Short mmCIF file of C-alpha atoms and ligand atoms in Angstrom, two decimals:
data_model
loop_
_atom_site.label_atom_id
_atom_site.label_comp_id
_atom_site.label_asym_id
_atom_site.label_seq_id
_atom_site.Cartn_x
_atom_site.Cartn_y
_atom_site.Cartn_z
CA UNK A 169 66.05 17.75 -60.88
CA UNK A 170 63.23 15.14 -61.24
CA UNK A 171 61.31 14.84 -64.52
CA UNK A 172 58.21 12.59 -65.42
CA UNK A 173 58.15 10.42 -68.50
CA UNK A 174 54.85 9.60 -70.02
CA UNK A 175 54.02 7.23 -72.83
CA UNK A 176 50.49 8.42 -73.82
CA UNK A 177 47.58 6.67 -75.40
CA UNK A 178 46.20 4.83 -72.50
CA UNK A 179 42.58 5.20 -71.71
CA UNK A 180 42.26 6.05 -68.02
CA UNK A 181 39.87 4.02 -65.87
CA UNK A 182 39.33 3.50 -62.12
CA UNK A 183 39.17 5.40 -58.91
CA UNK A 184 41.13 8.24 -57.88
CA UNK A 185 41.38 9.44 -54.02
CA UNK A 186 40.98 13.26 -54.20
CA UNK A 187 43.30 14.69 -51.28
CA UNK A 188 42.81 17.49 -48.99
CA UNK A 189 42.82 21.06 -50.60
CA UNK A 190 46.34 22.95 -50.90
CA UNK A 191 44.67 26.25 -51.25
CA UNK A 192 42.28 25.62 -48.11
CA UNK A 193 45.33 23.96 -46.24
CA UNK A 194 47.32 27.22 -46.67
CA UNK A 195 45.05 29.40 -45.12
CA UNK A 196 43.82 27.01 -42.24
CA UNK A 197 47.22 26.62 -41.09
CA UNK A 198 48.03 30.08 -40.09
CA UNK A 199 44.92 30.13 -37.95
CA UNK A 200 47.16 28.10 -35.59
CA UNK A 201 48.62 31.68 -34.76
CA UNK A 202 45.39 32.92 -33.45
CA UNK A 203 45.30 31.04 -30.13
CA UNK A 204 47.71 29.36 -27.69
CA UNK A 205 45.81 26.12 -27.97
CA UNK A 206 46.40 23.25 -29.97
CA UNK A 207 44.88 23.22 -33.50
CA UNK A 208 44.53 19.94 -35.21
CA UNK A 209 44.01 19.75 -39.18
CA UNK A 210 43.04 16.52 -40.55
CA UNK A 211 43.10 15.51 -44.50
CA UNK A 212 46.17 17.81 -44.84
CA UNK A 213 47.74 17.03 -48.29
CA UNK A 214 51.25 15.53 -48.46
CA UNK A 215 52.58 18.64 -50.49
CA UNK A 216 55.69 20.79 -50.59
CA UNK A 217 53.90 24.03 -49.98
CA UNK A 218 52.19 22.39 -46.66
CA UNK A 219 55.75 21.35 -45.63
CA UNK A 220 57.15 25.19 -46.34
CA UNK A 221 54.28 26.51 -44.53
CA UNK A 222 54.93 24.15 -41.39
CA UNK A 223 58.52 25.45 -41.24
CA UNK A 224 57.63 29.04 -41.53
CA UNK A 225 55.23 28.33 -38.51
CA UNK A 226 58.02 26.85 -36.47
CA UNK A 227 60.20 29.91 -37.28
CA UNK A 228 57.67 31.88 -35.60
CA UNK A 229 57.57 29.49 -32.70
CA UNK A 230 54.78 27.22 -33.39
CA UNK A 231 55.24 23.35 -32.56
CA UNK A 232 53.88 21.22 -35.50
CA UNK A 233 53.42 17.47 -34.91
CA UNK A 234 52.35 15.28 -37.90
CA UNK A 235 50.85 11.99 -37.39
CA UNK A 236 49.61 9.35 -39.81
CA UNK A 237 46.25 9.53 -41.69
CA UNK A 238 43.03 9.40 -40.00
CA UNK A 239 41.29 6.13 -40.88
CA UNK A 240 38.62 7.91 -43.05
CA UNK A 241 40.88 10.54 -44.56
CA UNK A 242 43.43 10.41 -47.15
CA UNK A 243 45.82 12.99 -45.88
CA UNK A 244 48.09 13.52 -42.79
CA UNK A 245 46.96 14.89 -39.17
CA UNK A 246 48.90 17.75 -38.10
CA UNK A 247 48.79 19.45 -34.70
CA UNK A 248 49.95 22.80 -34.24
CA UNK A 249 50.41 24.71 -31.11
CA UNK A 250 51.41 28.42 -30.86
CA UNK A 251 51.52 28.41 -26.91
CA UNK A 252 54.12 31.27 -27.09
CA UNK A 253 55.31 33.14 -30.31
CA UNK A 254 59.20 33.48 -30.57
CA UNK A 255 59.23 35.65 -33.48
CA UNK A 256 56.72 38.01 -35.67
CA UNK A 257 58.95 37.97 -38.68
CA UNK A 258 58.31 35.94 -41.92
CA UNK A 259 61.80 35.98 -43.72
CA UNK A 260 62.54 36.50 -47.43
CA UNK A 261 64.05 33.13 -47.85
CA UNK A 262 60.78 31.47 -47.11
CA UNK A 263 58.36 33.89 -48.36
CA UNK A 264 60.17 33.97 -51.89
CA UNK A 265 59.58 30.20 -52.27
CA UNK A 266 56.14 30.25 -51.30
CA UNK A 267 54.12 33.51 -51.63
CA UNK A 268 51.19 32.01 -49.36
CA UNK A 269 53.53 32.94 -46.70
CA UNK A 270 51.79 36.30 -46.71
CA UNK A 271 48.70 34.66 -45.01
CA UNK A 272 50.68 35.02 -41.77
CA UNK A 273 50.33 38.81 -41.79
CA UNK A 274 46.72 39.01 -40.57
CA UNK A 275 46.97 36.43 -37.92
CA UNK A 276 50.16 37.55 -36.52
CA UNK A 277 48.78 41.11 -36.23
CA UNK A 278 45.70 39.89 -34.60
CA UNK A 279 47.90 37.80 -32.04
CA UNK A 280 50.61 39.75 -31.52
CA UNK A 281 49.81 43.39 -32.60
CA UNK A 282 52.81 43.34 -34.91
CA UNK A 283 54.17 41.69 -37.89
CA UNK A 284 57.05 41.99 -40.29
CA UNK A 285 56.60 39.78 -43.47
CA UNK A 286 58.73 39.76 -46.73
CA UNK A 287 57.15 41.10 -49.78
CA UNK A 288 56.25 37.86 -51.79
CA UNK A 289 57.33 39.34 -55.20
CA UNK A 290 55.74 37.98 -58.45
CA UNK A 291 55.65 34.50 -59.88
CA UNK A 292 55.39 33.14 -63.52
CA UNK A 293 51.59 33.93 -63.70
CA UNK A 294 51.92 37.54 -62.71
CA UNK A 295 53.37 40.42 -60.28
CA UNK A 296 50.99 39.35 -57.63
CA UNK A 297 50.53 42.56 -55.77
CA UNK A 298 49.52 42.69 -52.07
CA UNK A 299 47.98 46.17 -51.98
CA UNK A 300 44.64 44.92 -51.20
CA UNK A 301 45.80 43.01 -48.16
CA UNK A 302 47.49 46.11 -46.99
CA UNK A 303 44.50 48.28 -47.69
CA UNK A 304 42.23 45.79 -45.65
CA UNK A 305 44.47 45.92 -42.61
CA UNK A 306 44.78 49.64 -42.87
CA UNK A 307 40.99 49.69 -42.69
CA UNK A 308 41.23 47.78 -39.16
CA UNK A 309 43.62 50.45 -37.91
CA UNK A 310 47.13 48.95 -38.73
CA UNK A 311 50.15 51.05 -39.53
CA UNK A 312 51.64 49.88 -42.38
CA UNK A 313 55.48 50.54 -43.43
CA UNK A 314 57.37 49.12 -46.31
CA UNK A 315 60.96 49.08 -46.29
CA UNK A 316 63.75 47.27 -47.57
CA UNK A 317 61.49 44.54 -49.15
CA UNK A 318 59.46 43.93 -46.06
CA UNK A 319 56.10 44.80 -44.92
CA UNK A 320 55.95 45.91 -41.22
CA UNK A 321 52.46 46.32 -39.83
CA UNK A 322 51.74 47.13 -36.20
CA UNK A 323 48.26 47.60 -34.39
CA UNK A 324 48.17 50.71 -32.07
CA UNK A 325 47.84 49.73 -28.68
CA UNK A 326 48.53 46.04 -29.59
CA UNK A 327 45.11 45.35 -31.01
CA UNK A 328 43.44 46.01 -34.34
CA UNK A 329 39.79 47.92 -34.39
CA UNK A 330 36.78 46.42 -36.17
CA UNK A 331 36.34 48.51 -39.32
CA UNK A 332 34.77 48.28 -43.00
CA UNK A 333 36.94 46.74 -45.59
CA UNK A 334 35.71 47.30 -49.18
CA UNK A 335 37.62 45.57 -51.91
CA UNK A 336 37.46 46.97 -55.36
CA UNK A 337 38.73 43.80 -56.80
CA UNK A 338 37.78 40.43 -55.48
CA UNK A 339 41.10 38.61 -53.96
CA UNK A 340 41.27 35.37 -52.33
CA UNK A 341 44.41 36.17 -50.20
CA UNK A 342 43.47 39.63 -49.24
CA UNK A 343 39.89 38.23 -48.12
CA UNK A 344 41.63 35.48 -46.06
CA UNK A 345 44.16 37.78 -44.42
CA UNK A 346 41.18 40.35 -43.55
CA UNK A 347 39.21 37.56 -41.96
CA UNK A 348 42.07 36.20 -39.94
CA UNK A 349 42.89 39.70 -38.82
CA UNK A 350 39.18 40.66 -37.99
CA UNK A 351 38.22 37.51 -35.81
CA UNK A 352 40.24 39.01 -32.74
CA UNK A 353 39.95 42.86 -33.55
CA UNK A 354 37.97 45.04 -31.16
CA UNK A 355 34.80 45.61 -32.45
CA UNK A 356 32.86 44.49 -35.70
CA UNK A 357 34.39 44.35 -39.04
CA UNK A 358 32.32 44.28 -42.45
CA UNK A 359 34.07 43.15 -45.29
CA UNK A 360 32.38 43.85 -48.82
CA UNK A 361 33.10 42.36 -52.06
CA UNK A 362 34.75 39.41 -50.19
CA UNK A 363 36.03 36.46 -52.30
CA UNK A 364 33.45 33.43 -52.11
CA UNK A 365 35.88 30.80 -53.01
CA UNK A 366 35.04 27.21 -50.99
CA UNK A 367 38.47 27.59 -49.25
CA UNK A 368 37.33 30.98 -47.77
CA UNK A 369 34.17 29.20 -46.45
CA UNK A 370 36.37 26.43 -45.07
CA UNK A 371 38.30 29.26 -43.36
CA UNK A 372 35.24 30.82 -41.90
CA UNK A 373 34.20 27.24 -40.67
CA UNK A 374 37.36 26.66 -38.97
CA UNK A 375 37.27 30.07 -37.22
CA UNK A 376 33.98 29.45 -36.22
CA UNK A 377 34.75 26.24 -34.76
CA UNK A 378 37.61 28.22 -32.79
CA UNK A 379 35.06 30.66 -31.21
CA UNK A 380 34.82 33.20 -33.94
CA UNK A 381 31.74 35.02 -34.83
CA UNK A 382 31.17 35.35 -38.40
CA UNK A 383 27.99 36.38 -40.35
CA UNK A 384 27.58 35.95 -44.09
CA UNK A 385 29.72 32.80 -44.67
CA UNK A 386 29.83 31.94 -48.52
CA UNK A 387 28.56 35.47 -49.60
CA UNK A 388 30.25 38.66 -50.64
CA UNK A 389 29.50 40.43 -47.53
CA UNK A 390 31.06 38.97 -44.41
CA UNK A 391 30.14 40.40 -40.82
CA UNK A 392 32.85 39.59 -38.10
CA UNK A 393 32.57 40.22 -34.44
CA UNK A 394 35.94 40.29 -32.94
CA UNK A 395 36.55 38.20 -29.94
CA UNK A 396 39.23 38.56 -27.22
CA UNK A 397 40.62 35.24 -27.69
CA UNK A 398 39.99 32.05 -29.77
CA UNK A 399 40.20 28.40 -28.55
CA UNK A 400 41.83 25.33 -30.36
CA UNK A 401 39.96 23.02 -32.61
CA UNK A 402 40.19 19.85 -34.72
CA UNK A 403 39.05 20.29 -38.25
CA UNK A 404 38.96 18.39 -41.49
CA UNK A 405 40.56 20.10 -44.51
CA UNK A 406 38.03 20.17 -47.43
CA UNK A 407 38.54 18.13 -50.48
CA UNK A 408 40.76 19.76 -53.31
CA UNK A 409 38.29 21.09 -55.94
CA UNK A 410 41.27 21.86 -58.46
CA UNK A 411 42.79 18.47 -58.29
CA UNK A 412 39.32 16.81 -58.82
CA UNK A 413 39.03 19.15 -61.87
CA UNK A 414 42.36 18.20 -63.07
CA UNK A 415 41.80 14.54 -62.90
CA UNK A 416 38.34 14.99 -64.43
CA UNK A 417 40.24 16.58 -67.63
CA UNK A 418 42.48 13.48 -67.35
CA UNK A 419 39.53 11.28 -68.10
CA UNK A 420 38.13 13.43 -70.66
CA UNK A 421 41.32 13.88 -72.55
CA UNK A 422 42.02 10.04 -72.70
CA UNK A 423 38.15 9.02 -73.50
CA UNK A 424 38.34 7.47 -70.16
CA UNK A 425 36.22 6.83 -67.14
CA UNK A 426 37.24 8.17 -63.57
CA UNK A 427 35.73 8.03 -59.98
CA UNK A 428 36.93 10.91 -58.04
CA UNK A 429 36.63 9.71 -54.71
CA UNK A 430 35.96 12.21 -52.08
CA UNK A 431 35.48 15.12 -54.55
CA UNK A 432 32.60 17.67 -53.46
CA UNK A 433 30.71 18.42 -56.50
CA UNK A 434 29.15 21.53 -54.90
CA UNK A 435 32.42 23.06 -54.71
CA UNK A 436 33.17 22.69 -58.61
CA UNK A 437 29.81 23.47 -60.35
CA UNK A 438 31.43 25.67 -63.01
CA UNK A 439 34.03 23.02 -63.88
CA UNK A 440 31.29 20.28 -64.20
CA UNK A 441 29.04 22.37 -66.23
CA UNK A 442 31.80 23.08 -68.61
CA UNK A 443 32.59 19.43 -68.58
CA UNK A 444 28.93 18.52 -69.58
CA UNK A 445 28.83 21.34 -72.27
CA UNK A 446 31.83 19.69 -73.69
CA UNK A 447 29.72 16.29 -73.98
CA UNK A 448 31.51 14.57 -71.20
CA UNK A 449 29.11 12.51 -68.73
CA UNK A 450 29.13 13.87 -65.13
CA UNK A 451 27.55 11.87 -62.37
CA UNK A 452 27.40 12.80 -58.72
CA UNK A 453 27.63 10.11 -56.33
CA UNK A 454 27.24 10.20 -52.59
CA UNK A 455 31.16 10.40 -51.83
CA UNK A 456 32.36 10.81 -55.31
CA UNK A 457 32.14 12.41 -58.76
CA UNK A 458 32.13 10.11 -61.93
CA UNK A 459 33.47 11.24 -65.04
CA UNK A 460 33.17 9.57 -68.25
CA UNK A 461 34.28 10.59 -71.80
CA UNK A 462 33.25 8.10 -74.45
CA UNK A 463 32.01 10.40 -77.49
CA UNK A 464 34.59 12.98 -78.03
CA UNK A 465 35.05 16.58 -76.83
CA UNK A 466 32.92 19.43 -77.97
CA UNK A 467 34.54 22.96 -78.24
CA UNK A 468 33.86 25.45 -75.51
CA UNK A 469 34.04 29.31 -74.81
CA UNK A 470 35.11 29.89 -71.40
CA UNK A 471 36.27 32.92 -69.46
CA UNK A 472 37.83 32.61 -66.01
CA UNK A 473 36.10 34.34 -63.04
CA UNK A 474 36.21 34.72 -59.39
CA UNK A 475 34.15 31.94 -57.67
CA UNK A 476 31.43 30.80 -58.43
CA UNK A 477 32.68 31.54 -62.03
CA UNK A 478 35.15 29.35 -64.02
CA UNK A 479 38.22 28.92 -61.98
CA UNK A 480 41.45 30.36 -63.08
CA UNK A 481 43.27 27.37 -61.63
CA UNK A 482 41.29 25.20 -64.15
CA UNK A 483 42.32 27.28 -67.51
CA UNK A 484 45.44 25.63 -68.25
CA UNK A 485 43.75 22.00 -67.69
CA UNK A 486 40.88 22.87 -69.71
CA UNK A 487 43.16 24.26 -72.50
CA UNK A 488 45.10 20.93 -72.66
CA UNK A 489 41.76 19.00 -72.84
CA UNK A 490 40.37 21.50 -75.76
CA UNK A 491 43.47 20.73 -77.73
CA UNK A 492 41.64 17.62 -78.73
CA UNK A 493 38.10 18.94 -79.20
CA UNK A 494 36.24 18.51 -82.28
CA UNK A 495 36.42 22.17 -83.28
CA UNK A 496 37.62 25.71 -82.09
CA UNK A 497 37.54 26.79 -78.49
CA UNK A 498 38.24 30.24 -77.04
CA UNK A 499 39.48 30.70 -73.44
CA UNK A 500 39.82 34.13 -71.92
CA UNK A 501 41.90 34.57 -68.58
CA UNK A 502 40.58 37.55 -66.78
CA UNK A 503 42.47 37.09 -63.40
CA UNK A 504 46.03 36.96 -64.19
CA UNK A 505 47.92 38.74 -66.69
CA UNK A 506 50.56 36.00 -67.76
CA UNK A 507 48.59 32.55 -67.20
CA UNK A 508 49.50 31.30 -70.89
CA UNK A 509 52.96 29.90 -70.22
CA UNK A 510 51.59 26.26 -71.10
CA UNK A 511 50.79 27.65 -74.63
CA UNK A 512 54.19 27.38 -76.37
CA UNK A 513 54.91 24.04 -74.50
CA UNK A 514 51.55 22.54 -75.63
CA UNK A 515 52.23 23.72 -79.20
CA UNK A 516 55.53 21.71 -79.17
CA UNK A 517 53.26 18.70 -78.88
CA UNK A 518 51.29 19.59 -81.94
CA UNK A 519 48.53 21.77 -80.28
CA UNK A 520 47.20 24.66 -82.46
CA UNK A 521 46.66 27.67 -80.09
CA UNK A 522 46.76 31.25 -80.88
CA UNK A 523 47.00 33.93 -78.03
CA UNK A 524 45.54 37.20 -78.73
CA UNK A 525 45.72 39.44 -75.46
CA UNK A 526 43.66 37.69 -72.82
CA UNK A 527 42.04 35.40 -75.18
CA UNK A 528 43.28 32.00 -76.54
CA UNK A 529 41.82 30.23 -79.64
CA UNK A 530 42.28 26.68 -79.30
CA UNK A 531 41.76 24.65 -82.49
CA UNK A 532 41.39 20.93 -81.75
CA UNK A 533 43.99 18.50 -83.60
CA UNK A 534 43.47 14.86 -84.32
CA UNK A 535 46.58 13.94 -82.78
CA UNK A 536 49.14 15.34 -80.18
CA UNK A 537 52.86 14.13 -80.40
CA UNK A 538 54.94 13.37 -77.30
CA UNK A 539 58.09 15.82 -76.76
CA UNK A 540 60.19 17.13 -73.99
CA UNK A 541 58.38 20.07 -72.43
CA UNK A 542 59.19 22.57 -69.58
CA UNK A 543 56.82 23.10 -66.60
CA UNK A 544 56.75 26.73 -65.55
CA UNK A 545 53.94 26.86 -62.95
CA UNK A 546 51.79 24.66 -61.12
CA UNK A 547 48.67 24.42 -63.12
CA UNK A 548 50.74 24.64 -66.64
CA UNK A 549 52.50 21.64 -65.31
CA UNK A 550 49.36 19.76 -65.21
CA UNK A 551 48.22 20.77 -68.38
CA UNK A 552 51.54 19.11 -69.91
CA UNK A 553 50.92 15.88 -68.11
CA UNK A 554 47.32 15.94 -69.39
CA UNK A 555 48.58 16.42 -72.97
CA UNK A 556 51.21 13.66 -72.65
CA UNK A 557 48.64 11.26 -71.25
CA UNK A 558 46.83 11.74 -74.66
CA UNK A 559 50.00 12.31 -77.14
CA UNK A 560 51.35 9.57 -79.40
CA UNK A 561 55.02 8.59 -77.96
CA UNK A 562 56.78 9.88 -74.92
CA UNK A 563 56.36 12.98 -73.30
CA UNK A 564 58.97 14.22 -70.84
CA UNK A 565 57.98 16.97 -68.20
CA UNK A 566 61.01 18.76 -66.63
CA UNK A 567 61.06 21.05 -63.63
CA UNK A 568 58.27 18.96 -61.97
CA UNK A 569 58.95 20.53 -58.57
CA UNK A 570 56.18 22.92 -59.71
CA UNK A 571 53.70 19.84 -59.81
CA UNK A 572 55.01 18.73 -56.40
CA UNK A 573 53.52 21.88 -54.61
CA UNK A 574 50.07 21.19 -55.66
CA UNK A 575 49.56 17.56 -56.66
CA UNK A 576 49.96 14.79 -54.09
CA UNK A 577 51.42 11.56 -55.34
CA UNK A 578 50.60 12.54 -59.03
CA UNK A 579 52.19 9.70 -60.72
CA UNK A 580 50.99 6.85 -58.18
CA UNK A 581 47.29 8.21 -58.53
CA UNK A 582 47.89 8.10 -62.40
CA UNK A 583 49.63 4.77 -62.52
CA UNK A 584 46.66 3.40 -60.40
CA UNK A 585 44.12 4.16 -63.34
CA UNK A 586 46.36 2.93 -66.19
CA UNK A 587 48.60 5.60 -67.10
CA UNK A 588 51.89 4.47 -68.25
CA UNK A 589 53.87 7.41 -66.33
CA UNK A 590 56.96 7.39 -64.11
CA UNK A 591 59.14 9.83 -62.28
CA UNK A 592 62.94 9.70 -63.05
CA UNK A 593 65.47 11.63 -61.04
CA UNK A 594 68.64 13.28 -62.16
CA UNK A 595 70.42 10.80 -60.01
C1 EPZ B 1350 44.68 32.49 -54.73
O1 EPZ B 1350 45.70 33.39 -54.88
C2 EPZ B 1350 45.17 30.96 -54.98
N1 EPZ B 1350 46.33 30.62 -54.33
C3 EPZ B 1350 45.66 30.87 -56.37
O2 EPZ B 1350 45.93 29.56 -56.71
C4 EPZ B 1350 44.41 31.46 -57.39
O3 EPZ B 1350 44.69 31.20 -58.61
C5 EPZ B 1350 43.89 32.54 -56.75
O4 EPZ B 1350 43.44 32.85 -55.47
C6 EPZ B 1350 42.46 33.13 -57.66
O5 EPZ B 1350 41.53 32.10 -57.47
C7 EPZ B 1350 46.03 30.33 -53.01
O6 EPZ B 1350 45.23 30.15 -52.43
C8 EPZ B 1350 47.50 29.98 -52.09
P1 EPZ B 1350 44.04 36.71 -55.67
P2 EPZ B 1350 45.71 34.80 -54.50
O7 EPZ B 1350 44.36 37.46 -54.54
O8 EPZ B 1350 45.05 34.83 -53.26
C9 EPZ B 1350 45.18 40.60 -57.86
C10 EPZ B 1350 47.21 27.83 -57.71
O9 EPZ B 1350 47.36 27.37 -58.70
N2 EPZ B 1350 45.46 41.32 -56.59
O10 EPZ B 1350 42.63 36.27 -55.74
O11 EPZ B 1350 47.06 35.53 -54.50
C11 EPZ B 1350 46.16 39.40 -58.41
O12 EPZ B 1350 47.21 40.03 -59.01
C12 EPZ B 1350 47.23 29.30 -57.13
O13 EPZ B 1350 46.63 26.96 -56.66
C13 EPZ B 1350 45.86 42.55 -56.65
O14 EPZ B 1350 45.74 43.29 -57.48
O15 EPZ B 1350 44.79 35.46 -55.69
C14 EPZ B 1350 44.97 38.93 -59.25
O16 EPZ B 1350 45.06 39.45 -60.49
C15 EPZ B 1350 47.67 30.08 -58.33
N3 EPZ B 1350 46.17 42.86 -55.20
C16 EPZ B 1350 43.68 38.99 -58.78
O17 EPZ B 1350 43.77 40.15 -57.83
C17 EPZ B 1350 46.04 42.30 -54.25
O18 EPZ B 1350 46.46 42.69 -52.96
C18 EPZ B 1350 43.29 37.63 -57.92
O19 EPZ B 1350 44.34 37.47 -57.04
C19 EPZ B 1350 46.06 40.83 -54.28
C20 EPZ B 1350 45.50 40.38 -55.49
#
């Protein structure tokens, strides 16, 4: 297994190109199932999860072709074509490795009138149920059966019916599955308390480009008029707001200055507001966001919340940054029940963090000390990298396959702005 070694203490400065958004790519790719025409996605990030999703689509009979990057993008171009699907089963061995596979459920139902998808199971940050996904599809007439670890869904008569979906809890994935099921249902679907993440706006924009009729994009109420069929499209994946926020924290924790090229400030208002409150300079430029930290980090009180609130996917990275603040911060994680796996690892590096229920009190320390640490989940891994960048001495981050799921060319991007970082294999 690869490890990443960091010798901390360098002040980062320069430009980092922000890649296409992982969490947008993973909901845009299954849209290929909704048409028999080609769907081309530009600015796709080079990530393990994107590759896994491509393999899943291949299993279903979708052809995928990857080309080089478009001259104006950083990511790859992938053309997918579901001319004729050969399977409607998403098998356990794929789903267990990538829970976002559940996002084929809605489009498969919409296209084929049936779908059999392995239950994704939990992960390090929580048990990750899918009851809201199933409730949404049930509201559109799907018949759902759960047996032997699989969800089997069928649309009576081969086509879902427009219905009213009202979510008791905001769920990104359940909203995405509901939208992808509704765009070819018979009649109109109203989705209430829909998630409003920018990745969902990206999904609605792509589906609209494919001929879908969606009203209320970006709001908590979506009204979707089902179409008999959708056509192909070419679409550019939005920039990754979480990658951009993560590198903003890298600038902050190293008292550096980074230009996040391609970042879209409008998608990351809560993150940028928190950085400004911590005394970090944030400058919005036409094609980038500039972050400079020259006079220390002020402590913060932050709670994660659904968009447009402070993103749960930014909590671990902010915690790393706040271990170096001038005072005590309080972070409260309200979305996932176990998203503090990075705390004991940060503590090994000298951080002073007390977790009490959903709250973590982070007392700033004068210095962090490099140590061997263990990555447990994607964003926790990034928080360990950030701490390593600021720590005295060498930090060794193990199990970096977690990182490769969500950060494209991480060490290359950080080397490019002055970090002393390298990846070593076990050989
Ligand atoms: C998406 O996960 C993201 N993943 C997550 O990013 C992100 O943390 C999360 O949204 C919240 O923003 C992708 O987009 C691939 P949810 P998702 O459904 O859709 C509960 C990362 O690091 N819930 O909004 O699975 C759930 O347990 C990853 O990039 C139910 O109870 O998140 C959680 O407590 C991690 N029943 C809350 O809702 C359901 O049916 C929010 O989950 C579904 C969810």
